[in-house]
Structure formats: C-alpha cells, structure tokens
Amino acid sequence: MPIFYGIDPSVVRKQNGSYGVAFAQLENRFMDRMEKVNQWRAALTEASNLCGLDSKDFRPEAKLVQRIIEDISLKLRKYLSLNHHFKGHLVGIERKIEKIESLLSIGLKDVRIIGIWGMGGIGKTTLASVVFQKLSNSHFEGCSFLSNVREEYERHGINHLRKTFLYELLNDKAILKMDTPFVASPYIFDKLRRKKVLLVLDDVDSSIQLDALVEGYDQLAPGSRIIVTTRNVQVLKKVAENIYKVERLSDIESLELFHLHAFGKNSPLMDDEVLSKRVASYADGNPLALRVLGSFLNSKSKEEWESAINKLQIFPNKDILNALTISYEGLDDKGIQNIFLDIACLFNQSFSRDDAESILGFHDSFVKIGISVLIDKCLIENDAISTHGDLRMHDLLRQMGRTIVRDEHKEPGNRSRLWDAEDVCRILERNKGTEMVEVISFNMSDISRDVKISRSAFSKMCNLRVLKIYCDRIFDTKFKLYLSQDLDSYLSDTLSYFQWDLYPLKLLPSNFNPGNLVELILRGSLVQKLWSHEVQSLPALRRMDLSHSKLLTEIPDLSHVAPNLESLNLEGCTSLVQVLPFLENLEKLSYLNLAGCSKLGDLKEISRSTWYWDLVKSGGIKNFLSNICQQKLRFLKSFTNNILSVSSPEAHICKKFPMNLTSLNLSGIPIDALPSSIGSLSGLVHLYLSECEELKSLPTSIYKLKSLESLDLSGCVKLEKFPEILEPSEHLKIESISNKLCDLTNLECLWLEGCSKLERLPPLPPALLSLDVQDCESLKSLADLPLFCRSVNARHCTSLEKISDWPAYPHGLFPEYSRDVDFFGCGKLDQNTRNTIIADYAIFKMLESEISDLVFCYPGDEIPKWFSYQTSGSLLNIKKLPPLWNNDNFLGLAICVVLDLNKIKHPLGILINFKLNFITNDDDCPCEFRSHQVIETDRECLDQQVMRYFPKGLLQNSNKPSNLNWPSSCSSEASLHVWPSFHDFEEDDIFGNEYCKIKKCGVWLVNKEDLERLNAETIKSKRKRRGFDDECCEASVSDQFVSSGSREEEGDDESHPTISSKKFRLM
C-alpha cells in the first residue's frame, strides 16, 4: 500500500513538478541506459495508480500514523493466526499447494477465478487457507478470506457478505455504512481497479451466491485472483478459469495424519499400529475423519479403541456425519436424494453407471440427470482404480446414506431400503415387511444359516421397486433361502429390477405382473419355466439372465412380449430344448449366450446335418458366444451388418464379414490365409488369430484397418511373411520388421515374444508404452526406446548385447510413467548397458514408489557400486547404522544378490529368502524383517542378480510378530542373511552349492541425496558415451513431445496414412 506523504498522487503519476526535475537529471546521467529511467517511470506510474493513503486526507498527522498501524496490525493478526493454526498439522498438502499455485499463474496480469472442488471434509478449506496465507503477504495489496459463505448467506444475507470482504479488501469503513455495496458501484470500482487483490470465497453452495459476490470481478486490477471452494462443481463451471478436484489422502498419508492426532509426536506401539490401519481404512483418505477420530481416540486404552472401531462400522461419528450430511441436505430435489439413498444402499463397491441407471429406472431420464448431479456435488465419483469408467461412493458417504435410512424407523420392516442380510432374513422369515419397503439388496454370502422364507413374505411390500438377492459365487454358497411351498402372495407391480440368485421355486408367482420389469436375473435357479400362463407384455424388459438354471426346459416366445430385449444369457441351461424360433424377431438383441446348452434340439440338428450356416436373419446380435455341443460349423457365409463381435472357434473359412464388426476372434482356426475383404472392416478394433497354426501370411489389405488396436498372432508357427504396414505391395520376412513400424503413431503395446529369428528392431513408435521381446534369441540390440516407454521384457534374449539409452525425463514430470524392466538371462549385455539399465531403474522406481516393493532381475556378477554395504557370500553385517526411521530423506532399503544358477533347472523356480535383523548395543530393540522372491529357473543361465527394494512405508507398515519391536532411532546395527529354498523361510531346506549359490549380497540404505547424485552421474555418463552436449541431451525430451503432433501435421500425404493401432502382437 503506497503512502503519499506531502506529495499529490497526480504528481507521481505524471512525473511533473519536483519529480519532473529529478527525472531530467536522471535522463542526463543515464543517457546510455535510458531503459532504466523508463522502468523507474513505469514503476512510479503503477504505484500512483494503486489505492493508497494521501497525507492531506488525515488531520492531524497522528491519524495517518494510527491508520497505518491499524492496517499493518490487521494483516499481521491474520497471518500469525493462520500460521499458528496450520503449523505442524498438515499432511500430504505440498503437491496440492503447488498445483493451486500453478493454476493461479500469479505472474500474469489477467484477472482469474479458480475453483477448489471436493467432498465434505476432504480439505478444500485447509488448502485454500494455506495458499491464502502463503500468497497474501507478498503478492497482493488487499486480501480477504470469506469463510462459511453458505452458512453466512443463510444467516445474514448477501449484503453482509459483500460488506465483509469489501471492507477487508479496501480497509474502508465507509463500506460498512452502505446499504447494498457491490463491486460494480462507482465508488468501490474506482478503488478496486487500482488495487491487486486476493479473495477467497469458502464453501460457496450455489451459483446465485457466487454471481452476487463476484459481479463485475473482471474489472478488478490486473493480477487479482479469486479462489472459490465448493462441493458443487456446477457453481464453478461458468466463471472459473480452472477447477482443481481435491483427492483423498494416500494410505501412508492417512496413517501419518491419524498418528499426528492420535499419538501426537509419539510413535504408535505395534498393537496400536494394527488398529490405526483399521481406522485409516474406515476414513478412506478423508482428512476430517482422520483428525476427528485421531483426537477422539487419543489417550484411550486398546480396549476402548477396539470398542470404538467396532461401533463405527454401524454408528458413524456425529461430527463426521454432520459435516457430510450438509451435501445431502443441499440436494434440493427429493428425487435426487432418493437416488443417492438407493445407490448408498444398493452398492458396496464400485458400480457402472449403466447398471445404476438400469436398476433405478431405465425409462426415467431423471435418473441420468440425478446421477450427474451427484457427481457434480461429489456424492459419487469416478473410480480411479477401475479401468472401465466405473463410479464409486466414498465409504463415509455410503455409511451416511445408510444412517439416514436407518433413522427412518426403529423397525427395519418400516424402512424404505434394506441391505443388512440379517435384517432382511428376519423380515422374510416373520413376514415383517410393510408398504414402506422400496428396495431390498443383500448378499447371500453374508448369511450364517439357512433361511426359511414365509409364503407371505412379500404380500405387504406393495411399493417394492428393487429386489436384489445375490451371491458372489452361485456354485459355492454355504447357506440358502428356502420356501416349503410356492409364494401365495404377489410381487409388487412396481418391481423394475428382480434378481434372485438360486431362486428356490419352479415358477415365478402366478399373479406377478412384470409390466415394469427392466431386468430379470435368476442365476442358478430351480425354475423349469418362468410362467405357468401366457405373459401379456414385458415392454420394459432389457436384460434376462437365467444362466445355470439346470432345470429350465423352455422359455416363452419373447419376440412379441419383450420387443426391447437386448441381452439374453442362457449359459449352462443344460435342460433347455428350445429357444431359437423367436430369436430372429428380437431386433434389439445385442448379447446372446447359449454356451453349454447341450440339449438344444434345433441346434443339434443343424450341427449334424450341415456345414453351412447363414446368420443373415439373426437380428442385431453383437456378441455371439454360443459354442454349443462343439458343432461342426465350418463356413460362415454372411452376417447381418449389425453384428459387432464374432467369436467362431470352429469356422474354417470366412469370406464376407459384417461391415460394423469391431472384434473378430478366429483363434485356433486351421486357415492358411485371411480373405482380402478384411481390409474393408474400417471399424475393426480387435483381431485375434492366435494359434492359427496353418496361417502363412496376411493380406496386404490389412494396412487399411485404421481402427485396429489389438492384433494377436501368437502361436502362428507357420507365418512366414508380414505385409508392409503402409505399402501394400511389399512383404517382410519375420527375421525383421518393417521400418514403417514407427508410423503407427498411437501404438502403445508391441509383443514379439518368441520370434526366435528376429535379429533387429526398427525405430519404435513414439507413443510405445510396453515392449515384449522375451525369448527373441537372435535379437542383438534394441533401438532407441521412446520417452514414455515404461515396460521392457527382454527375458532370455540370449544374443542381446546392447540397449540404447533410455531417454531421461525429470522426476515428477510424468509420475504415472513408472518403469518395469526384465533382462533376466541376457548374459551378453555389455557392462555399460547394464549400468545404465540398473541406474535408470533404481532412480525412477525408488522415487516414484510409495507403497509397493519392487523387483528387478538382470544378468551380472557385480553388486552396483552405490550399494555401500556389500560382501561375498550370503551373510552381511552392518556394524554402524546411520539414523534412518526419523530421517525424512530416508526412502527405503534395497537388497542386491548375485546368484550362481548355472546348474539348477526347476520348472517351479526357487525362492530367494531375505532376513534382516536390526539390533542395538544393549539389544533392547530387536527387530526382524523377512521377505522372499521367486526366481524362474526353467532353463540354465549364467550368473544373475536380483535387486529387491522395500520403501520405508512398507517396512514400517508391514505385518510383524507381536513380540517384536520395529526399528526406531535406537537401531544401531543390522545383519542380512540370504538363502535359497523351495519353501518360505525353511532354512533347513537349503540347496547345496551344486544347485544354487549365493555369490554376493549387498544392502543400500536409500536416501534422496543418493538418488539425486546417481541420477546426475548417469546423465553425465550417457552424454559422455553418446557424445552429446548438454543442449542436445535436454532437447531430446522436447523432441519426444512434438513427434506425435508433427506427424499429424504431415498427415496430408495420403500415400502414407497414419494407423491408430494401440496393440500389436507377434510370437
């Protein structure tokens, strides 16, 4: 904040008067450096445009001094308060702060809003507060942190909020007297446009609140920033430049935060550690829950801990529940609240959106909207682990939803949703259900006894929408549900989802009207047929699964009553004798599974009498999985154009394929060639030709398959030629691969396992992630590996001598690209190559890994030099340990072993066992850590090395015998024992030297400085060996970045079309 003491701001701005005289003198003095003078002029102009204090406005002068003191004191109190609150209580926040700072782009002169979005308790306010504390003192002239906007808006209204943050930004008491202050008003706007400000709006609940608070924000002074935290992403989408979603804490971070609040600075005992993991698992990475539970359990006994943790499984902590319930109550629509409760009670793990929409209301577009709203408000989220785009609900939110339902009534039969197996069984046994019940979902694997259901169990449940009785494994269920006789009651007409695995009756209830039924699932049931009478209509039915209903003899004609049927699964219905006549009329059928239907008479007749089958009239079958009775189908003449996937293990020739085919599996078919018409399948994604032992060549038209992602030629032992990828006139022998391979610019996986005659590889595609050349016994070298390549399997490439350097990228730039390499059995690798491989692996794996241990096998007989403790033989003593466990730079522990495997050859391989003992001078802190590694020894090989790395977190959190203490700062010595065996830790089952010998072993206590030093040495070695100077080496990274884009720009050359394949396999 500038202070204009005895000078008019306009004089400073225009640099006239005394300022003009001074600048004239400066211009004469710095005639040869006028840029400096211009910079000074610009700085004064900028300062004069800021909102400051003018001494002429304060009489007497003491008022000016008082105003300056008040302003500084206000800022100091805010900063000191924030610093005191957060110091020492933050875990896992550094990377998040860096991300927010990068989104804010403080150096730019624009005005921007960024959003921080996440579920309740995930740390949005904490993150915004820390960023505010860090930036407000040094980068901005006015700052305001407006807390609890949602709550304050409800209590005091929008004007109160405006007055609060505008007064803090401008420090002008006149604003407090205004009736309706707003940013765009002339008085306020004139001040704000000259003052760079930082404003945090915490816990904004609606777009109405945000619009009212930031109206006219784009007129703020250049460089101003606004941060908004919210649980509802829709609040941000109109105005936010960037949106950052706060993710949950990792397992290690969760334990660290919980320990901080449960134990303070003290380390937990071993028994406490086991209980701590249970609490951390329950909190599921939510910082609020970890803090609350840690504080609650602080200083309590083990028995109190166990009681509290068991209670939490049913009754959540009230403070956590209250924080989460805000999001549920913020769902203005009752229907969306019901969707949330349905999902909370129906799904225990991740689930697909399609499944949720199908179960909750296939016809209702409101369900689709509702699920989107729940995602926007962080009440459900994308499952980061799933590879299929599944959704998940946080465990605490699921428990909150179930608590809301549980609170509906003391008696379970009077609640809207039932999920507890014991509750449901009691209700079905005693006929305690009521019209309040809408959803039943439970896992039969959770019941501990056989249950006899009342005949009238469902008679009062007239509003039942979902009945889901399922089991994890229908063939391995210990206890079951029984009915002594048929149900004498109807099932609700509102039922849209009906699943009853191991359904115990021969028929569905006679008075059940399935008009609203969307899915019918009776896996492993005892039904002989579905209904004893003709069903009038099943207009909503989309899916029917009667798989493994071994007594089922027939199903009704569905062509007229279920015109919208899309999926029919009759796998394992061994008594089924008739099904096909109506299939041709099911125009929307997209999935049909008849595998194992051994008594289907019409199909047996076809398979006995003909080798020709025309599927033209089969409707829109997308996945034809029938492999019935091993029928002798040899010729598939033509298919409907709606078929999306064909799997035909018995067909001998395929001359014409459906144009819309996306997946073709001809594995095991004794064909010697593919028809050239395959090139017309522009949408083909997967082509499987594995084990086609007669296949000798592929058509030249295969290069036209521009959508191909996966090509499997494993086991094609007679394949002699492979066509040029982009030039259809040339052919390529299997001893080498076309240099045009690099033009597969999107290829991610390349499998060449077992190509024993392959001698070299061409330049590899820039997007390649995985390369498998295992057992390529003639391969002598590997070309330059692409920047993003993260997996290389060159196991038993016995002729391999050299591997080009792996491009280096800065640690943390691509954290998801961790690297896996396997050069076991590559005895001819030169030493430089070995050193580079080992160093690259150590650097990237050890820096990127937090939890999982790591293994690396490679040829050689020398322990790497950076293993500071090493010896010959299998025993190693470390006499003096440096401080480890309380050292933040300590990352973990690596063990390296040199094996002599020359004479051992065992199909199961052997175990290399590791035992580490940590001791002290007075032996009062003993500790033992054990592990092992399986080594494949299916063939003789030269000396091999095994490197095993155990991160610090894994060492500290591993399961240990209760009578042992884990190493702490008291550990002063250590010893390592390594031995081979066929069994875990059986020291008396040791091989003699004639089978396997431990030649050397070493230990590396890994810290960050070691890795940084090793990284620098490795890069220097690469540059020296390859003759690159620093600039060339640094440029290699950027070259890799632009390669794909450059090819796209060159894509106008039609003679060289780009193929977007992602996977390619040759074996």
JSON list of N, CA and C in Angstrom, two decimals, residues 253-272:
[
{"chain": "A", "resi": 253, "resn": "GLU", "atom": "N", "xyz": [-0.19, -41.33, 3.85]},
{"chain": "A", "resi": 253, "resn": "GLU", "atom": "CA", "xyz": [-0.57, -40.00, 4.37]},
{"chain": "A", "resi": 253, "resn": "GLU", "atom": "C", "xyz": [-1.68, -40.11, 5.40]},
{"chain": "A", "resi": 254, "resn": "SER", "atom": "N", "xyz": [-2.62, -41.02, 5.16]},
{"chain": "A", "resi": 254, "resn": "SER", "atom": "CA", "xyz": [-3.72, -41.21, 6.11]},
{"chain": "A", "resi": 254, "resn": "SER", "atom": "C", "xyz": [-3.20, -41.65, 7.46]},
{"chain": "A", "resi": 255, "resn": "LEU", "atom": "N", "xyz": [-2.29, -42.63, 7.46]},
{"chain": "A", "resi": 255, "resn": "LEU", "atom": "CA", "xyz": [-1.73, -43.10, 8.72]},
{"chain": "A", "resi": 255, "resn": "LEU", "atom": "C", "xyz": [-0.94, -41.99, 9.41]},
{"chain": "A", "resi": 256, "resn": "GLU", "atom": "N", "xyz": [-0.20, -41.21, 8.66]},
{"chain": "A", "resi": 256, "resn": "GLU", "atom": "CA", "xyz": [0.60, -40.14, 9.24]},
{"chain": "A", "resi": 256, "resn": "GLU", "atom": "C", "xyz": [-0.29, -39.09, 9.92]},
{"chain": "A", "resi": 257, "resn": "LEU", "atom": "N", "xyz": [-1.36, -38.69, 9.24]},
{"chain": "A", "resi": 257, "resn": "LEU", "atom": "CA", "xyz": [-2.27, -37.69, 9.81]},
{"chain": "A", "resi": 257, "resn": "LEU", "atom": "C", "xyz": [-2.98, -38.25, 11.03]},
{"chain": "A", "resi": 258, "resn": "PHE", "atom": "N", "xyz": [-3.42, -39.50, 10.95]},
{"chain": "A", "resi": 258, "resn": "PHE", "atom": "CA", "xyz": [-4.09, -40.11, 12.10]},
{"chain": "A", "resi": 258, "resn": "PHE", "atom": "C", "xyz": [-3.15, -40.21, 13.29]},
{"chain": "A", "resi": 259, "resn": "HIS", "atom": "N", "xyz": [-1.92, -40.65, 13.04]},
{"chain": "A", "resi": 259, "resn": "HIS", "atom": "CA", "xyz": [-0.94, -40.76, 14.13]},
{"chain": "A", "resi": 259, "resn": "HIS", "atom": "C", "xyz": [-0.70, -39.40, 14.77]},
{"chain": "A", "resi": 260, "resn": "LEU", "atom": "N", "xyz": [-0.66, -38.34, 13.98]},
{"chain": "A", "resi": 260, "resn": "LEU", "atom": "CA", "xyz": [-0.40, -37.00, 14.49]},
{"chain": "A", "resi": 260, "resn": "LEU", "atom": "C", "xyz": [-1.44, -36.60, 15.53]},
{"chain": "A", "resi": 261, "resn": "HIS", "atom": "N", "xyz": [-2.70, -36.98, 15.28]},
{"chain": "A", "resi": 261, "resn": "HIS", "atom": "CA", "xyz": [-3.77, -36.58, 16.20]},
{"chain": "A", "resi": 261, "resn": "HIS", "atom": "C", "xyz": [-4.03, -37.62, 17.28]},
{"chain": "A", "resi": 262, "resn": "ALA", "atom": "N", "xyz": [-3.71, -38.88, 16.99]},
{"chain": "A", "resi": 262, "resn": "ALA", "atom": "CA", "xyz": [-3.97, -39.92, 17.99]},
{"chain": "A", "resi": 262, "resn": "ALA", "atom": "C", "xyz": [-2.82, -40.08, 18.98]},
{"chain": "A", "resi": 263, "resn": "PHE", "atom": "N", "xyz": [-1.58, -39.82, 18.52]},
{"chain": "A", "resi": 263, "resn": "PHE", "atom": "CA", "xyz": [-0.42, -40.05, 19.37]},
{"chain": "A", "resi": 263, "resn": "PHE", "atom": "C", "xyz": [0.44, -38.81, 19.56]},
{"chain": "A", "resi": 264, "resn": "GLY", "atom": "N", "xyz": [0.13, -37.71, 18.88]},
{"chain": "A", "resi": 264, "resn": "GLY", "atom": "CA", "xyz": [0.98, -36.55, 18.96]},
{"chain": "A", "resi": 264, "resn": "GLY", "atom": "C", "xyz": [2.33, -36.83, 18.34]},
{"chain": "A", "resi": 265, "resn": "LYS", "atom": "N", "xyz": [3.40, -36.54, 19.02]},
{"chain": "A", "resi": 265, "resn": "LYS", "atom": "CA", "xyz": [4.74, -36.78, 18.49]},
{"chain": "A", "resi": 265, "resn": "LYS", "atom": "C", "xyz": [5.22, -38.19, 18.78]},
{"chain": "A", "resi": 266, "resn": "ASN", "atom": "N", "xyz": [4.47, -38.95, 19.56]},
{"chain": "A", "resi": 266, "resn": "ASN", "atom": "CA", "xyz": [4.91, -40.29, 19.93]},
{"chain": "A", "resi": 266, "resn": "ASN", "atom": "C", "xyz": [4.57, -41.28, 18.82]},
{"chain": "A", "resi": 267, "resn": "SER", "atom": "N", "xyz": [5.45, -42.25, 18.61]},
{"chain": "A", "resi": 267, "resn": "SER", "atom": "CA", "xyz": [5.19, -43.30, 17.63]},
{"chain": "A", "resi": 267, "resn": "SER", "atom": "C", "xyz": [4.26, -44.33, 18.25]},
{"chain": "A", "resi": 268, "resn": "PRO", "atom": "N", "xyz": [3.34, -44.90, 17.43]},
{"chain": "A", "resi": 268, "resn": "PRO", "atom": "CA", "xyz": [2.41, -45.90, 17.98]},
{"chain": "A", "resi": 268, "resn": "PRO", "atom": "C", "xyz": [3.13, -47.21, 18.28]},
{"chain": "A", "resi": 269, "resn": "LEU", "atom": "N", "xyz": [2.61, -47.93, 19.26]},
{"chain": "A", "resi": 269, "resn": "LEU", "atom": "CA", "xyz": [3.09, -49.28, 19.50]},
{"chain": "A", "resi": 269, "resn": "LEU", "atom": "C", "xyz": [2.56, -50.20, 18.42]},
{"chain": "A", "resi": 270, "resn": "MET", "atom": "N", "xyz": [3.06, -51.43, 18.42]},
{"chain": "A", "resi": 270, "resn": "MET", "atom": "CA", "xyz": [2.69, -52.35, 17.35]},
{"chain": "A", "resi": 270, "resn": "MET", "atom": "C", "xyz": [1.19, -52.66, 17.36]},
{"chain": "A", "resi": 271, "resn": "ASP", "atom": "N", "xyz": [0.62, -52.90, 18.54]},
{"chain": "A", "resi": 271, "resn": "ASP", "atom": "CA", "xyz": [-0.81, -53.18, 18.62]},
{"chain": "A", "resi": 271, "resn": "ASP", "atom": "C", "xyz": [-1.61, -51.97, 18.15]},
{"chain": "A", "resi": 272, "resn": "ASP", "atom": "N", "xyz": [-1.14, -50.78, 18.52]},
{"chain": "A", "resi": 272, "resn": "ASP", "atom": "CA", "xyz": [-1.81, -49.56, 18.08]},
{"chain": "A", "resi": 272, "resn": "ASP", "atom": "C", "xyz": [-1.76, -49.43, 16.57]}
]
